[in-house]
GROMACS .gro file of C-alpha atoms in nm:
model
   94
    1MET     CA    1   0.103   0.124  -1.117
    2GLU     CA    2   0.178   0.024  -0.761
    3ARG     CA    3   0.231   0.261  -0.471
    4THR     CA    4   0.397   0.229  -0.134
    5LEU     CA    5   0.181   0.290   0.171
    6ALA     CA    6   0.336   0.637   0.200
    7GLN     CA    7   0.245   0.722  -0.160
    8ALA     CA    8  -0.106   0.585  -0.118
    9ALA     CA    9  -0.150   0.783   0.203
   10ALA     CA   10  -0.046   1.104   0.026
   11GLN     CA   11  -0.296   1.036  -0.251
   12LEU     CA   12  -0.569   0.982   0.008
   13GLY     CA   13  -0.474   1.300   0.194
   14LEU     CA   14  -0.339   1.119   0.501
   15SER     CA   15  -0.004   1.056   0.666
   16ARG     CA   16   0.148   0.707   0.640
   17PRO     CA   17   0.105   0.632   1.014
   18LYS     CA   18  -0.260   0.742   1.000
   19LEU     CA   19  -0.328   0.521   0.695
   20ILE     CA   20  -0.164   0.222   0.865
   21ALA     CA   21  -0.364   0.281   1.185
   22LEU     CA   22  -0.691   0.300   0.991
   23MET     CA   23  -0.608  -0.011   0.787
   24ARG     CA   24  -0.520  -0.207   1.102
   25GLU     CA   25  -0.840  -0.089   1.271
   26LYS     CA   26  -1.042  -0.224   0.975
   27GLY     CA   27  -0.846  -0.550   0.976
   28LEU     CA   28  -0.680  -0.490   0.638
   29LEU     CA   29  -0.322  -0.508   0.772
   30ASN     CA   30  -0.159  -0.743   1.019
   31ASP     CA   31   0.097  -0.650   1.287
   32ARG     CA   32   0.378  -0.655   1.026
   33ASN     CA   33   0.191  -0.405   0.803
   34LEU     CA   34   0.128  -0.676   0.545
   35PRO     CA   35  -0.218  -0.753   0.402
   36ALA     CA   36  -0.418  -0.951   0.657
   37TYR     CA   37  -0.600  -1.135   0.375
   38PRO     CA   38  -0.360  -1.140   0.079
   39HIS     CA   39  -0.573  -1.378  -0.128
   40ARG     CA   40  -0.901  -1.194  -0.070
   41ASP     CA   41  -0.752  -0.849  -0.131
   42ARG     CA   42  -0.516  -0.945  -0.415
   43GLU     CA   43  -0.690  -0.712  -0.662
   44TYR     CA   44  -0.601  -0.413  -0.441
   45LEU     CA   45  -0.295  -0.497  -0.229
   46ARG     CA   46   0.013  -0.712  -0.277
   47VAL     CA   47   0.322  -0.812  -0.082
   48ARG     CA   48   0.651  -0.703  -0.235
   49ASP     CA   49   0.949  -0.921  -0.149
   50GLY     CA   50   1.285  -0.746  -0.131
   51GLN     CA   51   1.637  -0.865  -0.068
   52TRP     CA   52   1.983  -0.718  -0.038
   53TYR     CA   53   2.327  -0.830   0.066
   54HIS     CA   54   2.485  -0.705   0.389
   55ASP     CA   55   2.864  -0.740   0.426
   56GLN     CA   56   2.849  -0.880   0.780
   57LEU     CA   57   2.504  -1.037   0.801
   58GLY     CA   58   2.472  -1.189   0.454
   59MET     CA   59   2.147  -1.189   0.259
   60GLN     CA   60   1.871  -0.982   0.415
   61TYR     CA   61   1.505  -1.020   0.320
   62SER     CA   62   1.212  -0.786   0.362
   63GLN     CA   63   0.844  -0.766   0.276
   64SER     CA   64   0.631  -0.457   0.225
   65THR     CA   65   0.276  -0.380   0.118
   66ARG     CA   66   0.207  -0.223  -0.220
   67VAL     CA   67  -0.126  -0.065  -0.317
   68LYS     CA   68  -0.240  -0.134  -0.672
   69GLN     CA   69  -0.410   0.132  -0.885
   70ALA     CA   70  -0.755  -0.016  -0.814
   71GLY     CA   71  -0.668  -0.019  -0.444
   72ILE     CA   72  -0.677   0.359  -0.402
   73GLY     CA   73  -1.052   0.388  -0.455
   74TRP     CA   74  -1.110   0.061  -0.270
   75LEU     CA   75  -0.914   0.188   0.033
   76ALA     CA   76  -1.106   0.515   0.031
   77GLN     CA   77  -1.430   0.317   0.033
   78GLN     CA   78  -1.314   0.071   0.301
   79LEU     CA   79  -1.187   0.349   0.528
   80ALA     CA   80  -1.474   0.593   0.455
   81ILE     CA   81  -1.237   0.859   0.319
   82ASP     CA   82  -1.343   1.118   0.064
   83LEU     CA   83  -1.087   1.118  -0.215
   84PRO     CA   84  -0.937   1.460  -0.292
   85ALA     CA   85  -1.062   1.605  -0.619
   86ILE     CA   86  -0.852   1.525  -0.923
   87PRO     CA   87  -0.724   1.848  -1.077
   88ALA     CA   88  -0.858   1.920  -1.425
   89ASN     CA   89  -0.621   1.858  -1.713
   90ASN     CA   90  -0.637   2.173  -1.927
   91ARG     CA   91  -0.362   2.069  -2.169
   92ASP     CA   92  -0.610   1.923  -2.418
   93VAL     CA   93  -0.808   2.245  -2.453
   94ALA     CA   94  -0.780   2.387  -2.805
   0.00000   0.00000   0.00000
């Protein structure tokens, strides 16, 4: 499962701007909020390419960073963040 930076920030207990600031400070994101080292960090982060058609401007293209499932723990480690506790799943209790 992949998450947007906003979703990843919520899971880490941060706001999106705070997560981006911390990732830039550590050199994980470039000035366009894309992975600074996409090949090195490919197990944790990826670039999502998007496109849409605009009536007046034609095809529009965008790129955004996605955080992979393994990237949540990796980001917490890289940014020295304590992950919030995972709530216990009591549904399996007999």
